[in-house]
Every structure is written in structure tokens, then in C-alpha cells.
């Protein structure tokens, strides 16, 4: 069974209440439940982690390498624009990943348009709120189907 791990960065635990006009009305829990259900219906193992801590995310990415995870979906949130440590962890484990953002980062403030991950990602999905995760999962499924 293909194993996919989803990593969610800082403040995503506040989805649904934090700037709903920008990020949508649904909670992270609701989005992850929908994603897990879709993954299950496709015969894919999927789990997820949300953390507000850069070090916890680095440790979890390294653990994904030890756990034999096949693909990663990552929404680094605020770490998108700052974290060399998370970038280095992704490079170290060499697990293909899709970068996800709920908002259209390329049409936001200039500092949000800088990403430390897009050049090493399989692809970037941005601007579709919670559906961004489903699109990322579909892109991965398209890669693994014979």
C-alpha cells in the first residue's frame, strides 16, 4: 500500500476561524477527514500532522523517511518563506512531495511569493482552499497509477 503523509505548518490549527475570507470556513480537521476518506477509497494509506514548531516538523519529516513513506503533501504555512531547515529535511529524506497552499500565494504580499520549496517539489497547488489537498492527492495518484 502506498503511504502518504501530510504535514501542516503553523497556525493551520486555526483554520475556520483565522481569516476565513482568505483561507475558508472549514477547519483543518474537516479538511483532513475529507482527505483521509478520499485516500481510503483509493486504497492509499494517509496520515497527517499539524505543528506550530519548526523542529517538530523537521523531526517528523525525518521520521517519514524511516517509516518508508512514499509521498508527502506539505503545507509549510509561514515556514514556506523562511525555513531552510525544513527544506534540508525534505532533501535529506528524498521523498517526493507536493507543496500545498490554501490561498493564492502568488497574488499576495511580495514576501509570501517567496517559497523555499517549490524548486524541489513535484509541483505546487495554491489557491483552492481545502480542495488544494485533494488536488495534491489526485496528482500523486496520477503518478502512481500504472
Short mmCIF file of N, CA and C in Angstrom, two decimals:
data_model
loop_
_atom_site.label_atom_id
_atom_site.label_comp_id
_atom_site.label_asym_id
_atom_site.label_seq_id
_atom_site.Cartn_x
_atom_site.Cartn_y
_atom_site.Cartn_z
N UNK A 1 0.84 -1.19 0.00
CA UNK A 1 0.00 0.00 0.00
C UNK A 1 0.88 1.25 0.00
N UNK A 2 0.56 2.18 -0.84
CA UNK A 2 1.27 3.46 -0.91
C UNK A 2 0.96 4.24 0.35
N UNK A 3 2.03 4.81 0.95
CA UNK A 3 1.87 5.60 2.18
C UNK A 3 2.14 7.07 1.86
N UNK A 4 1.19 7.91 2.26
CA UNK A 4 1.31 9.35 2.07
C UNK A 4 1.17 10.01 3.43
N UNK A 5 2.06 10.95 3.72
CA UNK A 5 1.98 11.70 4.97
C UNK A 5 1.79 13.18 4.63
N UNK A 6 0.87 13.81 5.36
CA UNK A 6 0.56 15.22 5.16
C UNK A 6 1.12 16.00 6.35
N UNK A 7 1.88 17.05 6.03
CA UNK A 7 2.42 17.93 7.06
C UNK A 7 1.80 19.31 6.93
N UNK A 8 1.30 19.82 8.04
CA UNK A 8 0.69 21.14 8.10
C UNK A 8 1.44 22.01 9.09
N UNK A 9 1.80 23.20 8.65
CA UNK A 9 2.60 24.10 9.46
C UNK A 9 1.81 24.99 10.40
N UNK A 10 2.48 26.03 10.87
CA UNK A 10 1.94 26.87 11.93
C UNK A 10 0.65 27.59 11.56
N UNK A 11 -0.19 27.69 12.57
CA UNK A 11 -1.47 28.41 12.53
C UNK A 11 -2.55 27.72 11.73
N UNK A 12 -2.24 26.60 11.07
CA UNK A 12 -3.28 25.90 10.33
C UNK A 12 -4.28 25.23 11.27
N UNK A 13 -3.91 25.07 12.53
CA UNK A 13 -4.85 24.56 13.53
C UNK A 13 -5.98 25.56 13.77
N UNK A 14 -5.83 26.79 13.28
CA UNK A 14 -6.85 27.83 13.46
C UNK A 14 -7.75 28.00 12.24
N UNK A 15 -7.61 27.12 11.26
CA UNK A 15 -8.46 27.24 10.06
C UNK A 15 -9.93 27.22 10.46
N UNK A 16 -10.71 28.00 9.73
CA UNK A 16 -12.13 28.13 10.01
C UNK A 16 -12.43 29.35 10.85
N UNK A 17 -11.46 29.75 11.65
CA UNK A 17 -11.62 30.97 12.45
C UNK A 17 -10.61 32.04 12.09
N UNK A 18 -9.50 31.67 11.51
CA UNK A 18 -8.45 32.61 11.14
C UNK A 18 -8.66 33.08 9.70
N UNK A 19 -8.93 34.34 9.51
CA UNK A 19 -9.09 34.94 8.19
C UNK A 19 -9.89 34.05 7.22
N UNK A 20 -11.12 33.74 7.55
CA UNK A 20 -11.90 32.83 6.71
C UNK A 20 -12.08 33.33 5.28
N UNK A 21 -12.05 34.63 5.06
CA UNK A 21 -12.13 35.15 3.70
C UNK A 21 -10.92 34.75 2.86
N UNK A 22 -9.81 34.55 3.49
CA UNK A 22 -8.58 34.16 2.81
C UNK A 22 -8.41 32.64 2.74
N UNK A 23 -8.74 31.96 3.85
CA UNK A 23 -8.43 30.54 3.97
C UNK A 23 -9.64 29.61 3.97
N UNK A 24 -10.84 30.16 4.02
CA UNK A 24 -12.04 29.34 4.00
C UNK A 24 -12.64 29.14 5.38
N UNK A 25 -13.82 28.53 5.40
CA UNK A 25 -14.60 28.35 6.63
C UNK A 25 -14.32 27.02 7.33
N UNK A 26 -13.74 26.06 6.60
CA UNK A 26 -13.59 24.72 7.16
C UNK A 26 -12.38 24.62 8.07
N UNK A 27 -12.48 23.79 9.08
CA UNK A 27 -11.37 23.54 9.99
C UNK A 27 -10.38 22.57 9.34
N UNK A 28 -9.17 22.55 9.86
CA UNK A 28 -8.17 21.60 9.37
C UNK A 28 -8.65 20.18 9.59
N UNK A 29 -9.30 19.93 10.71
CA UNK A 29 -9.83 18.60 10.99
C UNK A 29 -10.82 18.16 9.91
N UNK A 30 -11.70 19.03 9.51
CA UNK A 30 -12.68 18.71 8.47
C UNK A 30 -11.98 18.43 7.14
N UNK A 31 -11.00 19.24 6.81
CA UNK A 31 -10.26 19.06 5.55
C UNK A 31 -9.51 17.73 5.56
N UNK A 32 -8.86 17.42 6.68
CA UNK A 32 -8.09 16.17 6.77
C UNK A 32 -9.01 14.96 6.76
N UNK A 33 -10.19 15.05 7.38
CA UNK A 33 -11.14 13.93 7.34
C UNK A 33 -11.57 13.64 5.91
N UNK A 34 -11.85 14.68 5.15
CA UNK A 34 -12.23 14.51 3.75
C UNK A 34 -11.09 13.88 2.95
N UNK A 35 -9.88 14.34 3.21
CA UNK A 35 -8.71 13.81 2.50
C UNK A 35 -8.48 12.34 2.86
N UNK A 36 -8.58 12.01 4.13
CA UNK A 36 -8.41 10.62 4.56
C UNK A 36 -9.47 9.71 3.92
N UNK A 37 -10.68 10.18 3.86
CA UNK A 37 -11.76 9.40 3.26
C UNK A 37 -11.49 9.14 1.78
N UNK A 38 -11.06 10.17 1.07
CA UNK A 38 -10.73 10.00 -0.35
C UNK A 38 -9.56 9.04 -0.53
N UNK A 39 -8.53 9.20 0.29
CA UNK A 39 -7.37 8.31 0.20
C UNK A 39 -7.78 6.87 0.46
N UNK A 40 -8.59 6.66 1.48
CA UNK A 40 -9.05 5.32 1.82
C UNK A 40 -9.82 4.70 0.66
N UNK A 41 -10.68 5.50 0.02
CA UNK A 41 -11.47 4.97 -1.10
C UNK A 41 -10.59 4.62 -2.29
N UNK A 42 -9.38 5.17 -2.33
CA UNK A 42 -8.43 4.88 -3.41
C UNK A 42 -7.40 3.82 -3.02
N UNK A 43 -7.53 3.27 -1.81
CA UNK A 43 -6.61 2.24 -1.35
C UNK A 43 -5.24 2.75 -0.98
N UNK A 44 -5.18 3.98 -0.53
CA UNK A 44 -3.91 4.62 -0.16
C UNK A 44 -3.91 4.89 1.33
N UNK A 45 -2.79 4.61 1.99
CA UNK A 45 -2.65 4.93 3.40
C UNK A 45 -2.25 6.39 3.56
N UNK A 46 -2.94 7.11 4.41
CA UNK A 46 -2.66 8.53 4.59
C UNK A 46 -2.78 8.89 6.06
N UNK A 47 -1.77 9.60 6.56
CA UNK A 47 -1.87 10.17 7.89
C UNK A 47 -1.36 11.60 7.84
N UNK A 48 -1.54 12.32 8.94
CA UNK A 48 -1.19 13.75 8.90
C UNK A 48 -0.73 14.25 10.26
N UNK A 49 -0.03 15.37 10.20
CA UNK A 49 0.48 16.04 11.40
C UNK A 49 0.37 17.53 11.19
N UNK A 50 -0.09 18.24 12.21
CA UNK A 50 -0.03 19.70 12.23
C UNK A 50 0.83 20.10 13.40
N UNK A 51 1.75 21.04 13.15
CA UNK A 51 2.58 21.55 14.23
C UNK A 51 2.87 23.03 14.02
N UNK A 52 3.00 23.71 15.13
CA UNK A 52 3.41 25.11 15.10
C UNK A 52 4.92 25.25 15.31
N UNK A 53 5.61 24.12 15.40
CA UNK A 53 7.03 24.11 15.72
C UNK A 53 7.87 23.61 14.54
N UNK A 54 8.82 24.41 14.14
CA UNK A 54 9.71 24.03 13.04
C UNK A 54 10.50 22.77 13.36
N UNK A 55 11.02 22.67 14.57
CA UNK A 55 11.80 21.49 14.96
C UNK A 55 10.98 20.22 14.94
N UNK A 56 9.74 20.29 15.41
CA UNK A 56 8.86 19.12 15.38
C UNK A 56 8.62 18.69 13.94
N UNK A 57 8.45 19.67 13.04
CA UNK A 57 8.22 19.32 11.64
C UNK A 57 9.47 18.66 11.04
N UNK A 58 10.64 19.18 11.33
CA UNK A 58 11.88 18.58 10.83
C UNK A 58 11.99 17.14 11.33
N UNK A 59 11.76 16.92 12.63
CA UNK A 59 11.82 15.57 13.19
C UNK A 59 10.81 14.65 12.52
N UNK A 60 9.61 15.15 12.28
CA UNK A 60 8.55 14.33 11.66
C UNK A 60 8.89 13.99 10.21
N UNK A 61 9.49 14.91 9.49
CA UNK A 61 9.91 14.62 8.11
C UNK A 61 10.99 13.55 8.12
N UNK A 62 11.95 13.67 9.03
CA UNK A 62 12.98 12.63 9.14
C UNK A 62 12.37 11.28 9.49
N UNK A 63 11.37 11.29 10.37
CA UNK A 63 10.68 10.04 10.74
C UNK A 63 9.96 9.44 9.53
N UNK A 64 9.41 10.28 8.67
CA UNK A 64 8.75 9.78 7.46
C UNK A 64 9.73 8.98 6.61
N UNK A 65 10.97 9.42 6.55
CA UNK A 65 11.99 8.66 5.82
C UNK A 65 12.21 7.29 6.44
N UNK A 66 12.26 7.23 7.76
CA UNK A 66 12.45 5.94 8.46
C UNK A 66 11.22 5.05 8.35
N UNK A 67 10.05 5.67 8.22
CA UNK A 67 8.79 4.92 8.15
C UNK A 67 8.46 4.40 6.75
N UNK A 68 9.28 4.73 5.78
CA UNK A 68 9.03 4.27 4.42
C UNK A 68 7.87 4.97 3.74
N UNK A 69 7.61 6.21 4.09
CA UNK A 69 6.57 6.99 3.44
C UNK A 69 6.94 7.18 1.97
N UNK A 70 5.97 7.01 1.09
CA UNK A 70 6.22 7.10 -0.35
C UNK A 70 6.10 8.51 -0.91
N UNK A 71 5.16 9.29 -0.37
CA UNK A 71 4.93 10.66 -0.84
C UNK A 71 4.55 11.54 0.34
N UNK A 72 4.86 12.81 0.21
CA UNK A 72 4.49 13.81 1.21
C UNK A 72 3.66 14.90 0.53
N UNK A 73 2.64 15.34 1.25
CA UNK A 73 1.93 16.57 0.90
C UNK A 73 2.25 17.53 2.04
N UNK A 74 2.77 18.69 1.72
CA UNK A 74 3.17 19.63 2.77
C UNK A 74 2.62 21.02 2.53
N UNK A 75 2.01 21.56 3.56
CA UNK A 75 1.63 22.97 3.60
C UNK A 75 2.51 23.58 4.69
N UNK A 76 3.66 24.14 4.31
CA UNK A 76 4.57 24.67 5.32
C UNK A 76 4.06 25.94 5.99
N UNK A 77 2.96 26.51 5.47
CA UNK A 77 2.37 27.75 6.01
C UNK A 77 3.46 28.81 6.09
N UNK A 78 3.58 29.48 7.23
CA UNK A 78 4.56 30.56 7.36
C UNK A 78 6.00 30.13 7.14
N UNK A 79 6.30 28.84 7.33
CA UNK A 79 7.66 28.35 7.10
C UNK A 79 8.02 28.30 5.61
N UNK A 80 7.02 28.45 4.76
CA UNK A 80 7.26 28.46 3.31
C UNK A 80 8.32 29.48 2.94
N UNK A 81 8.30 30.59 3.62
CA UNK A 81 9.13 31.75 3.26
C UNK A 81 10.38 31.88 4.11
N UNK A 82 10.61 30.92 5.02
CA UNK A 82 11.70 31.11 5.99
C UNK A 82 12.54 29.88 6.30
N UNK A 83 12.06 28.68 6.04
CA UNK A 83 12.69 27.52 6.66
C UNK A 83 13.64 26.74 5.76
N UNK A 84 14.90 27.03 5.92
CA UNK A 84 15.95 26.23 5.28
C UNK A 84 16.00 24.86 5.95
N UNK A 85 15.72 24.80 7.25
CA UNK A 85 15.78 23.53 7.97
C UNK A 85 14.75 22.52 7.44
N UNK A 86 13.54 22.96 7.17
CA UNK A 86 12.53 22.05 6.62
C UNK A 86 12.90 21.66 5.20
N UNK A 87 13.39 22.61 4.42
CA UNK A 87 13.85 22.30 3.06
C UNK A 87 14.95 21.23 3.11
N UNK A 88 15.93 21.40 3.99
CA UNK A 88 17.02 20.43 4.10
C UNK A 88 16.53 19.06 4.53
N UNK A 89 15.53 19.02 5.42
CA UNK A 89 14.96 17.73 5.85
C UNK A 89 14.29 17.03 4.67
N UNK A 90 13.54 17.78 3.87
CA UNK A 90 12.90 17.19 2.69
C UNK A 90 13.93 16.67 1.70
N UNK A 91 14.99 17.41 1.50
CA UNK A 91 16.06 16.94 0.62
C UNK A 91 16.73 15.68 1.19
N UNK A 92 16.93 15.66 2.49
CA UNK A 92 17.62 14.53 3.13
C UNK A 92 16.84 13.23 3.00
N UNK A 93 15.52 13.28 3.17
CA UNK A 93 14.73 12.04 3.12
C UNK A 93 14.44 11.62 1.69
N UNK A 94 14.54 12.56 0.75
CA UNK A 94 14.36 12.27 -0.67
C UNK A 94 13.03 11.59 -0.97
N UNK A 95 11.97 12.08 -0.33
CA UNK A 95 10.61 11.59 -0.58
C UNK A 95 9.94 12.62 -1.49
N UNK A 96 9.39 12.20 -2.63
CA UNK A 96 8.71 13.16 -3.50
C UNK A 96 7.57 13.84 -2.75
N UNK A 97 7.41 15.14 -2.98
CA UNK A 97 6.37 15.87 -2.26
C UNK A 97 5.69 16.91 -3.13
N UNK A 98 4.45 17.21 -2.74
CA UNK A 98 3.67 18.27 -3.36
C UNK A 98 3.51 19.37 -2.32
N UNK A 99 3.82 20.59 -2.71
CA UNK A 99 3.65 21.76 -1.84
C UNK A 99 2.23 22.30 -2.04
N UNK A 100 1.54 22.56 -0.94
CA UNK A 100 0.15 22.98 -0.97
C UNK A 100 -0.01 24.30 -0.21
N UNK A 101 -0.85 25.17 -0.76
CA UNK A 101 -1.24 26.40 -0.06
C UNK A 101 -2.73 26.62 -0.27
N UNK A 102 -3.39 27.06 0.77
CA UNK A 102 -4.83 27.32 0.70
C UNK A 102 -5.14 28.58 -0.09
N UNK A 103 -4.32 29.59 0.08
CA UNK A 103 -4.53 30.85 -0.63
C UNK A 103 -3.63 30.90 -1.86
N UNK A 104 -3.94 31.81 -2.76
CA UNK A 104 -3.13 32.00 -3.97
C UNK A 104 -1.93 32.87 -3.60
N UNK A 105 -0.86 32.22 -3.17
CA UNK A 105 0.29 32.95 -2.64
C UNK A 105 0.94 33.88 -3.66
N UNK A 106 0.84 33.55 -4.93
CA UNK A 106 1.47 34.40 -5.95
C UNK A 106 0.74 35.71 -6.16
N UNK A 107 -0.46 35.84 -5.63
CA UNK A 107 -1.19 37.10 -5.76
C UNK A 107 -1.28 37.85 -4.43
N UNK A 108 -0.47 37.44 -3.47
CA UNK A 108 -0.49 38.08 -2.16
C UNK A 108 0.74 38.98 -1.98
N UNK A 109 1.04 39.31 -0.75
CA UNK A 109 2.17 40.20 -0.46
C UNK A 109 3.46 39.62 -1.04
N UNK A 110 4.40 40.50 -1.42
CA UNK A 110 5.65 40.02 -2.03
C UNK A 110 6.39 38.97 -1.20
N UNK A 111 6.42 39.12 0.12
CA UNK A 111 7.16 38.13 0.93
C UNK A 111 6.51 36.76 0.88
N UNK A 112 5.20 36.69 0.65
CA UNK A 112 4.52 35.40 0.55
C UNK A 112 4.75 34.72 -0.80
N UNK A 113 5.27 35.44 -1.74
CA UNK A 113 5.51 34.88 -3.07
C UNK A 113 6.84 34.14 -3.14
N UNK A 114 7.62 34.22 -2.08
CA UNK A 114 8.91 33.51 -2.00
C UNK A 114 8.67 32.17 -1.31
N UNK A 115 9.04 31.09 -1.97
CA UNK A 115 8.91 29.77 -1.36
C UNK A 115 10.26 29.06 -1.41
N UNK A 116 10.62 28.45 -0.30
CA UNK A 116 11.88 27.71 -0.20
C UNK A 116 11.73 26.28 -0.70
N UNK A 117 10.53 25.92 -1.19
CA UNK A 117 10.26 24.51 -1.51
C UNK A 117 9.89 24.23 -2.96
N UNK A 118 9.36 25.19 -3.66
CA UNK A 118 8.77 24.92 -4.97
C UNK A 118 9.78 24.36 -5.97
N UNK A 119 11.03 24.74 -5.87
CA UNK A 119 12.02 24.26 -6.84
C UNK A 119 12.41 22.79 -6.62
N UNK A 120 12.06 22.24 -5.46
CA UNK A 120 12.39 20.83 -5.21
C UNK A 120 11.13 19.97 -5.11
N UNK A 121 9.96 20.58 -5.24
CA UNK A 121 8.68 19.87 -5.15
C UNK A 121 8.32 19.23 -6.49
N UNK A 122 7.49 18.19 -6.44
CA UNK A 122 6.91 17.64 -7.67
C UNK A 122 6.06 18.70 -8.34
N UNK A 123 5.39 19.51 -7.52
CA UNK A 123 4.54 20.58 -8.01
C UNK A 123 3.99 21.37 -6.85
N UNK A 124 3.33 22.47 -7.18
CA UNK A 124 2.75 23.35 -6.17
C UNK A 124 1.28 23.57 -6.53
N UNK A 125 0.42 23.40 -5.53
CA UNK A 125 -1.00 23.66 -5.71
C UNK A 125 -1.39 24.76 -4.73
N UNK A 126 -1.98 25.81 -5.26
CA UNK A 126 -2.20 27.01 -4.47
C UNK A 126 -3.51 27.67 -4.86
N UNK A 127 -4.23 28.14 -3.84
CA UNK A 127 -5.38 28.99 -4.11
C UNK A 127 -6.73 28.32 -4.10
N UNK A 128 -6.81 27.04 -3.81
CA UNK A 128 -8.08 26.32 -3.86
C UNK A 128 -8.60 25.95 -2.47
N UNK A 129 -8.14 26.71 -1.47
CA UNK A 129 -8.53 26.47 -0.08
C UNK A 129 -8.34 24.99 0.26
N UNK A 130 -9.29 24.38 0.97
CA UNK A 130 -9.13 22.99 1.39
C UNK A 130 -9.01 22.01 0.24
N UNK A 131 -9.58 22.36 -0.91
CA UNK A 131 -9.50 21.47 -2.07
C UNK A 131 -8.07 21.33 -2.59
N UNK A 132 -7.19 22.24 -2.20
CA UNK A 132 -5.79 22.14 -2.62
C UNK A 132 -5.20 20.79 -2.22
N UNK A 133 -5.58 20.29 -1.03
CA UNK A 133 -5.07 18.99 -0.58
C UNK A 133 -5.60 17.86 -1.45
N UNK A 134 -6.87 17.91 -1.81
CA UNK A 134 -7.44 16.88 -2.68
C UNK A 134 -6.77 16.89 -4.04
N UNK A 135 -6.49 18.07 -4.56
CA UNK A 135 -5.80 18.17 -5.85
C UNK A 135 -4.38 17.60 -5.76
N UNK A 136 -3.72 17.84 -4.64
CA UNK A 136 -2.38 17.28 -4.44
C UNK A 136 -2.43 15.76 -4.39
N UNK A 137 -3.40 15.23 -3.66
CA UNK A 137 -3.54 13.77 -3.58
C UNK A 137 -3.85 13.19 -4.96
N UNK A 138 -4.72 13.84 -5.71
CA UNK A 138 -5.04 13.37 -7.05
C UNK A 138 -3.80 13.38 -7.94
N UNK A 139 -2.99 14.40 -7.83
CA UNK A 139 -1.74 14.46 -8.62
C UNK A 139 -0.82 13.30 -8.27
N UNK A 140 -0.73 12.97 -6.99
CA UNK A 140 0.09 11.82 -6.57
C UNK A 140 -0.50 10.53 -7.12
N UNK A 141 -1.81 10.36 -6.98
CA UNK A 141 -2.45 9.16 -7.52
C UNK A 141 -2.21 9.01 -9.01
N UNK A 142 -2.25 10.11 -9.74
CA UNK A 142 -1.98 10.06 -11.17
C UNK A 142 -0.57 9.58 -11.47
N UNK A 143 0.37 9.88 -10.60
CA UNK A 143 1.77 9.43 -10.79
C UNK A 143 1.94 7.94 -10.53
N UNK A 144 1.14 7.39 -9.59
CA UNK A 144 1.36 6.01 -9.20
C UNK A 144 0.49 5.03 -9.95
N UNK A 145 -0.54 5.50 -10.64
CA UNK A 145 -1.38 4.59 -11.40
C UNK A 145 -0.59 4.06 -12.59
N UNK A 146 -0.72 2.74 -12.88
CA UNK A 146 0.04 2.14 -14.00
C UNK A 146 -0.38 2.66 -15.34
#
